[in-house]
Tab-separated table of C-alpha atoms in Angstrom:
chain	number	residue	atom	x	y	z
A	1	MET	CA	-68.128	2.336	20.494
A	2	SER	CA	-70.041	-2.073	21.714
A	3	THR	CA	-68.793	-5.035	21.124
A	4	GLN	CA	-69.196	-6.758	18.745
A	5	GLN	CA	-71.223	-9.188	22.007
A	6	GLU	CA	-73.491	-5.677	23.009
A	7	LYS	CA	-74.391	-5.640	19.101
A	8	ALA	CA	-75.526	-8.206	18.917
A	9	ALA	CA	-77.931	-8.452	21.742
A	10	MET	CA	-79.007	-5.234	20.032
A	11	PHE	CA	-80.119	-6.706	17.118
A	12	HIS	CA	-81.446	-9.666	19.396
A	13	GLN	CA	-84.239	-7.072	20.848
A	14	SER	CA	-84.540	-4.939	17.856
A	15	HIS	CA	-86.832	-8.556	16.590
A	16	THR	CA	-89.899	-6.678	18.821
A	17	LYS	CA	-93.451	-8.765	18.672
A	18	GLY	CA	-95.952	-6.272	16.919
A	19	ASN	CA	-92.599	-4.322	15.359
A	20	PRO	CA	-90.763	-6.149	12.861
A	21	LEU	CA	-87.504	-5.263	12.072
A	22	ILE	CA	-87.108	-4.576	8.113
A	23	LEU	CA	-83.477	-5.015	6.990
A	24	VAL	CA	-83.308	-3.795	3.883
A	25	ASN	CA	-79.988	-6.169	1.216
A	26	VAL	CA	-77.475	-3.980	0.063
A	27	TRP	CA	-74.570	-5.288	-2.926
A	28	ASP	CA	-71.360	-2.698	-1.818
A	29	ALA	CA	-69.916	-0.436	0.784
A	30	GLY	CA	-71.662	2.570	-1.354
A	31	SER	CA	-75.428	0.917	-1.121
A	32	ALA	CA	-74.697	0.425	2.732
A	33	LEU	CA	-73.584	4.199	3.605
A	34	ALA	CA	-76.650	5.525	1.646
A	35	ILE	CA	-78.517	3.179	3.557
A	36	GLN	CA	-77.425	3.560	6.925
A	37	SER	CA	-77.560	7.357	6.142
A	38	ALA	CA	-81.523	6.867	6.362
A	39	GLY	CA	-80.982	6.141	9.636
A	40	VAL	CA	-81.998	2.136	9.598
A	41	ALA	CA	-81.808	-0.075	11.781
A	42	ALA	CA	-79.405	-2.308	10.656
A	43	ILE	CA	-78.793	-3.377	7.648
A	44	ALA	CA	-78.401	-6.925	5.607
A	45	THR	CA	-76.720	-8.714	2.576
A	46	GLY	CA	-77.089	-11.891	0.357
A	47	SER	CA	-74.613	-13.554	-1.403
A	48	TRP	CA	-77.085	-12.542	-5.089
A	49	SER	CA	-76.918	-9.204	-4.936
A	50	VAL	CA	-73.273	-9.137	-4.322
A	51	SER	CA	-72.199	-11.401	-7.102
A	52	ALA	CA	-74.588	-9.700	-9.624
A	53	ALA	CA	-73.281	-6.831	-8.649
A	54	HIS	CA	-70.222	-7.887	-9.977
A	55	GLY	CA	-71.201	-9.778	-12.875
A	56	GLU	CA	-70.565	-13.196	-11.076
A	57	GLN	CA	-73.403	-15.787	-10.778
A	58	ASP	CA	-73.764	-16.789	-7.046
A	59	GLY	CA	-72.951	-20.024	-5.106
A	60	GLU	CA	-69.851	-18.826	-3.843
A	61	ALA	CA	-68.478	-18.451	-7.592
A	62	MET	CA	-67.260	-15.387	-7.278
A	63	PRO	CA	-63.646	-14.559	-6.810
A	64	PHE	CA	-62.507	-15.053	-3.192
A	65	GLN	CA	-60.141	-12.042	-3.922
A	66	LEU	CA	-63.461	-9.679	-5.094
A	67	VAL	CA	-65.159	-10.811	-1.914
A	68	LEU	CA	-62.748	-9.265	0.092
A	69	ASP	CA	-62.051	-6.384	-1.655
A	70	ASN	CA	-65.593	-5.680	-1.412
A	71	LEU	CA	-65.910	-5.916	2.341
A	72	VAL	CA	-64.555	-2.701	3.921
A	73	PRO	CA	-62.276	-2.671	6.624
A	74	ASP	CA	-63.267	-0.097	8.767
A	75	TYR	CA	-67.016	-1.286	9.088
A	76	SER	CA	-67.135	-1.498	12.388
A	77	GLU	CA	-65.504	2.787	12.781
A	78	ARG	CA	-68.303	3.557	10.360
A	79	GLY	CA	-71.379	2.502	13.069
A	80	PHE	CA	-71.848	-0.849	11.478
A	81	ALA	CA	-72.738	-3.896	13.908
A	82	CYS	CA	-70.810	-7.234	11.306
A	83	TYR	CA	-72.153	-10.535	11.472
A	84	ASP	CA	-71.443	-13.253	9.596
A	85	ARG	CA	-72.078	-16.724	8.690
A	86	TYR	CA	-68.474	-18.388	9.602
């Protein structure tokens, strides 16, 4: 298993001129697993899609516990490189 720093370096290297990295936006663990099974290089998510999938408004209005419940504890065990802005 790669370290977070190694995954970040791999993500950075995937941005090459003439061969753009295409990110597919997901909204929950199920959609992430479906997209991963298609063999994509990276997966993106956004606050709006996650909020809307749960019937909530965007803009940090989603209850924090629901945010936590939406996370899959074993993302890294499934091969996901998890990055966030915090």
